């Protein structure tokens, strides 16, 4: 759980009192590969920090999985829109490996935001970070070539390339598996 608080402190400084209370509200979870943390229609109740494993956030369109997000060790995992708005998700949040997660509930986090100014500031920084990451993802899909998207994936997720299926990778990168194979052959 200490890794989670260190991750957060790198985003925004936290005082000892608020950090201690934050950690007291966190729960440890261990789930098998294939476990769905959130399904469409459910409200994302937890913000998870991935200690080990990988998760994906996706939706189905015409029976096809379209992956919006991948999180591996040291990153956050949730259905962002559902968690922040507390409305039903349109996404699945599924684990691609056996995973160990640390999570904090929406309600506990909101109480901490109300009680501690530094926690409230952290929440603002996390929201801004999520917004920027999502915009960068949109920009990537709109302005980068398939080769550039693949190269950037390798930089951002150096430990994931052999841990996720080619189908999932192609979906995340917004290309077909045939295009992905061609791009990989060039590297």
Short mmCIF file of C-alpha atoms in Angstrom, two decimals:
data_model
loop_
_atom_site.label_atom_id
_atom_site.label_comp_id
_atom_site.label_asym_id
_atom_site.label_seq_id
_atom_site.Cartn_x
_atom_site.Cartn_y
_atom_site.Cartn_z
CA UNK A 1 0.00 0.00 0.00
CA UNK A 2 2.97 2.29 0.52
CA UNK A 3 3.59 2.27 -3.25
CA UNK A 4 0.13 3.77 -3.77
CA UNK A 5 0.71 6.67 -1.37
CA UNK A 6 4.18 7.31 -2.87
CA UNK A 7 2.59 7.43 -6.33
CA UNK A 8 0.05 9.97 -5.07
CA UNK A 9 2.69 12.07 -3.27
CA UNK A 10 4.55 12.36 -6.58
CA UNK A 11 1.41 13.93 -8.03
CA UNK A 12 0.71 16.30 -5.14
CA UNK A 13 2.32 16.72 -1.68
CA UNK A 14 0.40 15.10 1.17
CA UNK A 15 0.70 15.66 4.91
CA UNK A 16 1.36 12.79 7.28
CA UNK A 17 -2.09 12.94 8.89
CA UNK A 18 -4.00 12.78 5.60
CA UNK A 19 -1.63 10.12 4.21
CA UNK A 20 -2.16 7.91 7.26
CA UNK A 21 -5.92 8.23 7.08
CA UNK A 22 -5.84 7.60 3.33
CA UNK A 23 -3.89 4.37 3.88
CA UNK A 24 -6.30 3.29 6.62
CA UNK A 25 -9.16 3.51 4.09
CA UNK A 26 -7.38 1.49 1.39
CA UNK A 27 -8.15 -2.16 0.81
CA UNK A 28 -5.98 -4.85 -0.72
CA UNK A 29 -7.48 -6.98 -3.50
CA UNK A 30 -6.18 -10.05 -5.29
CA UNK A 31 -8.11 -11.14 -8.39
CA UNK A 32 -7.53 -13.77 -11.08
CA UNK A 33 -6.95 -13.14 -14.76
CA UNK A 34 -10.23 -12.36 -16.51
CA UNK A 35 -11.92 -10.87 -13.45
CA UNK A 36 -14.15 -7.88 -14.29
CA UNK A 37 -13.83 -5.06 -11.79
CA UNK A 38 -16.61 -3.10 -13.52
CA UNK A 39 -19.21 -4.05 -16.12
CA UNK A 40 -21.42 -1.75 -18.19
CA UNK A 41 -24.31 -0.48 -16.11
CA UNK A 42 -22.36 -0.71 -12.85
CA UNK A 43 -20.95 2.29 -11.03
CA UNK A 44 -17.19 2.20 -10.61
CA UNK A 45 -16.92 2.27 -6.82
CA UNK A 46 -13.13 2.01 -6.46
CA UNK A 47 -10.04 3.75 -7.68
CA UNK A 48 -7.44 0.99 -7.98
CA UNK A 49 -3.67 1.16 -7.96
CA UNK A 50 -2.06 -1.79 -9.76
CA UNK A 51 0.66 -3.37 -7.62
CA UNK A 52 1.06 -6.34 -9.95
CA UNK A 53 -0.76 -7.34 -13.09
CA UNK A 54 -2.42 -5.56 -16.00
CA UNK A 55 -5.94 -4.35 -16.61
CA UNK A 56 -7.82 -2.99 -19.60
CA UNK A 57 -10.77 -0.65 -19.96
CA UNK A 58 -12.91 -1.39 -23.00
CA UNK A 59 -16.36 -1.29 -24.53
CA UNK A 60 -18.12 -3.48 -27.07
CA UNK A 61 -19.23 -2.19 -30.44
CA UNK A 62 -20.90 -4.63 -32.82
CA UNK A 63 -19.49 -7.47 -30.70
CA UNK A 64 -15.92 -6.18 -31.01
CA UNK A 65 -13.78 -5.08 -28.05
CA UNK A 66 -12.45 -1.55 -28.36
CA UNK A 67 -9.83 -0.85 -25.73
CA UNK A 68 -9.58 2.69 -24.36
CA UNK A 69 -7.04 2.17 -21.63
CA UNK A 70 -4.39 -0.21 -20.32
CA UNK A 71 -2.86 0.00 -16.84
CA UNK A 72 0.05 -1.99 -15.53
CA UNK A 73 2.11 -1.89 -12.34
CA UNK A 74 2.40 1.51 -10.74
CA UNK A 75 -0.64 3.00 -12.46
CA UNK A 76 -4.29 3.67 -11.66
CA UNK A 77 -7.16 1.60 -13.00
CA UNK A 78 -10.88 2.40 -13.01
CA UNK A 79 -13.70 3.41 -15.31
CA UNK A 80 -12.73 7.08 -15.06
CA UNK A 81 -16.00 8.68 -16.13
CA UNK A 82 -18.08 6.40 -13.94
CA UNK A 83 -15.82 6.86 -10.92
CA UNK A 84 -15.67 10.66 -11.21
CA UNK A 85 -19.37 11.20 -11.97
CA UNK A 86 -20.66 8.26 -9.94
CA UNK A 87 -22.86 7.25 -12.88
CA UNK A 88 -23.14 3.81 -14.51
CA UNK A 89 -20.18 2.81 -16.62
CA UNK A 90 -20.31 2.16 -20.34
CA UNK A 91 -17.06 0.21 -20.05
CA UNK A 92 -15.72 -3.07 -18.80
CA UNK A 93 -12.66 -2.97 -16.54
CA UNK A 94 -11.04 -6.39 -16.84
CA UNK A 95 -7.80 -7.91 -15.58
CA UNK A 96 -5.46 -9.45 -18.15
CA UNK A 97 -3.36 -11.25 -15.55
CA UNK A 98 -3.69 -12.39 -11.97
CA UNK A 99 -3.47 -9.02 -10.24
CA UNK A 100 -2.84 -7.46 -6.86
CA UNK A 101 -4.55 -4.12 -6.42
CA UNK A 102 -4.93 -1.51 -3.73
CA UNK A 103 -8.20 0.35 -3.87
CA UNK A 104 -10.02 3.17 -2.18
CA UNK A 105 -13.76 3.65 -2.46
CA UNK A 106 -15.36 6.70 -3.97
CA UNK A 107 -17.15 7.46 -0.68
CA UNK A 108 -13.98 7.22 1.41
CA UNK A 109 -12.08 9.37 -1.05
CA UNK A 110 -14.81 12.03 -1.04
CA UNK A 111 -14.73 12.13 2.78
CA UNK A 112 -10.96 12.62 2.67
CA UNK A 113 -11.35 15.40 0.08
CA UNK A 114 -13.82 17.14 2.40
CA UNK A 115 -11.64 16.73 5.48
CA UNK A 116 -8.17 17.57 4.16
CA UNK A 117 -7.19 20.41 1.86
CA UNK A 118 -4.12 18.52 0.59
CA UNK A 119 -6.33 15.56 -0.35
CA UNK A 120 -8.74 17.86 -2.16
CA UNK A 121 -5.79 19.30 -4.09
CA UNK A 122 -4.67 15.76 -4.92
CA UNK A 123 -8.16 15.03 -6.28
CA UNK A 124 -7.95 18.08 -8.51
CA UNK A 125 -4.52 17.02 -9.76
CA UNK A 126 -5.74 13.45 -10.42
CA UNK A 127 -8.72 14.77 -12.37
CA UNK A 128 -6.51 17.06 -14.44
CA UNK A 129 -4.06 14.22 -15.03
CA UNK A 130 -6.87 11.93 -16.24
CA UNK A 131 -8.21 14.64 -18.55
CA UNK A 132 -4.77 15.31 -20.03
CA UNK A 133 -4.05 11.59 -20.52
CA UNK A 134 -7.37 11.06 -22.26
CA UNK A 135 -6.78 14.07 -24.52
CA UNK A 136 -3.28 12.81 -25.34
CA UNK A 137 -4.83 9.44 -26.24
CA UNK A 138 -7.32 11.16 -28.57
CA UNK A 139 -4.51 13.21 -30.11
CA UNK A 140 -2.48 10.05 -30.64
CA UNK A 141 -5.34 8.39 -32.52
CA UNK A 142 -5.98 11.49 -34.64
CA UNK A 143 -2.48 12.71 -35.43
CA UNK A 144 0.02 9.86 -35.12
CA UNK A 145 0.78 7.13 -37.62
CA UNK A 146 0.38 3.47 -36.69
CA UNK A 147 4.19 3.24 -36.39
CA UNK A 148 4.30 6.25 -34.02
CA UNK A 149 1.48 4.86 -31.85
CA UNK A 150 3.30 1.53 -31.56
CA UNK A 151 6.62 3.22 -30.71
CA UNK A 152 4.92 5.35 -28.05
CA UNK A 153 3.27 2.26 -26.57
CA UNK A 154 6.70 0.63 -26.23
CA UNK A 155 7.98 3.72 -24.42
CA UNK A 156 4.99 4.03 -22.08
CA UNK A 157 4.49 0.31 -21.40
CA UNK A 158 7.92 -1.33 -21.82
CA UNK A 159 6.94 -4.30 -19.63
CA UNK A 160 3.62 -5.03 -21.34
CA UNK A 161 4.52 -5.94 -24.89
CA UNK A 162 4.83 -9.67 -24.18
CA UNK A 163 2.05 -9.73 -21.59
CA UNK A 164 -0.96 -8.69 -23.65
CA UNK A 165 -2.43 -10.35 -26.72
CA UNK A 166 -1.80 -8.94 -30.17
CA UNK A 167 -5.56 -8.47 -30.52
CA UNK A 168 -5.70 -6.34 -27.39
CA UNK A 169 -2.63 -4.38 -28.46
CA UNK A 170 -4.07 -3.72 -31.92
CA UNK A 171 -7.38 -2.61 -30.41
CA UNK A 172 -5.66 -0.25 -27.97
CA UNK A 173 -3.55 1.22 -30.78
CA UNK A 174 -6.60 1.64 -33.02
CA UNK A 175 -5.42 -0.62 -35.84
CA UNK A 176 -6.02 -4.07 -37.25
CA UNK A 177 -3.82 -7.00 -36.32
CA UNK A 178 -2.56 -7.06 -39.91
CA UNK A 179 -1.41 -3.43 -39.62
CA UNK A 180 0.14 -4.17 -36.23
CA UNK A 181 2.07 -7.10 -37.72
CA UNK A 182 3.41 -4.86 -40.49
CA UNK A 183 4.44 -2.18 -37.99
CA UNK A 184 6.16 -4.72 -35.76
CA UNK A 185 8.04 -6.15 -38.73
CA UNK A 186 9.55 -2.71 -39.36
CA UNK A 187 11.01 -2.51 -35.83
#
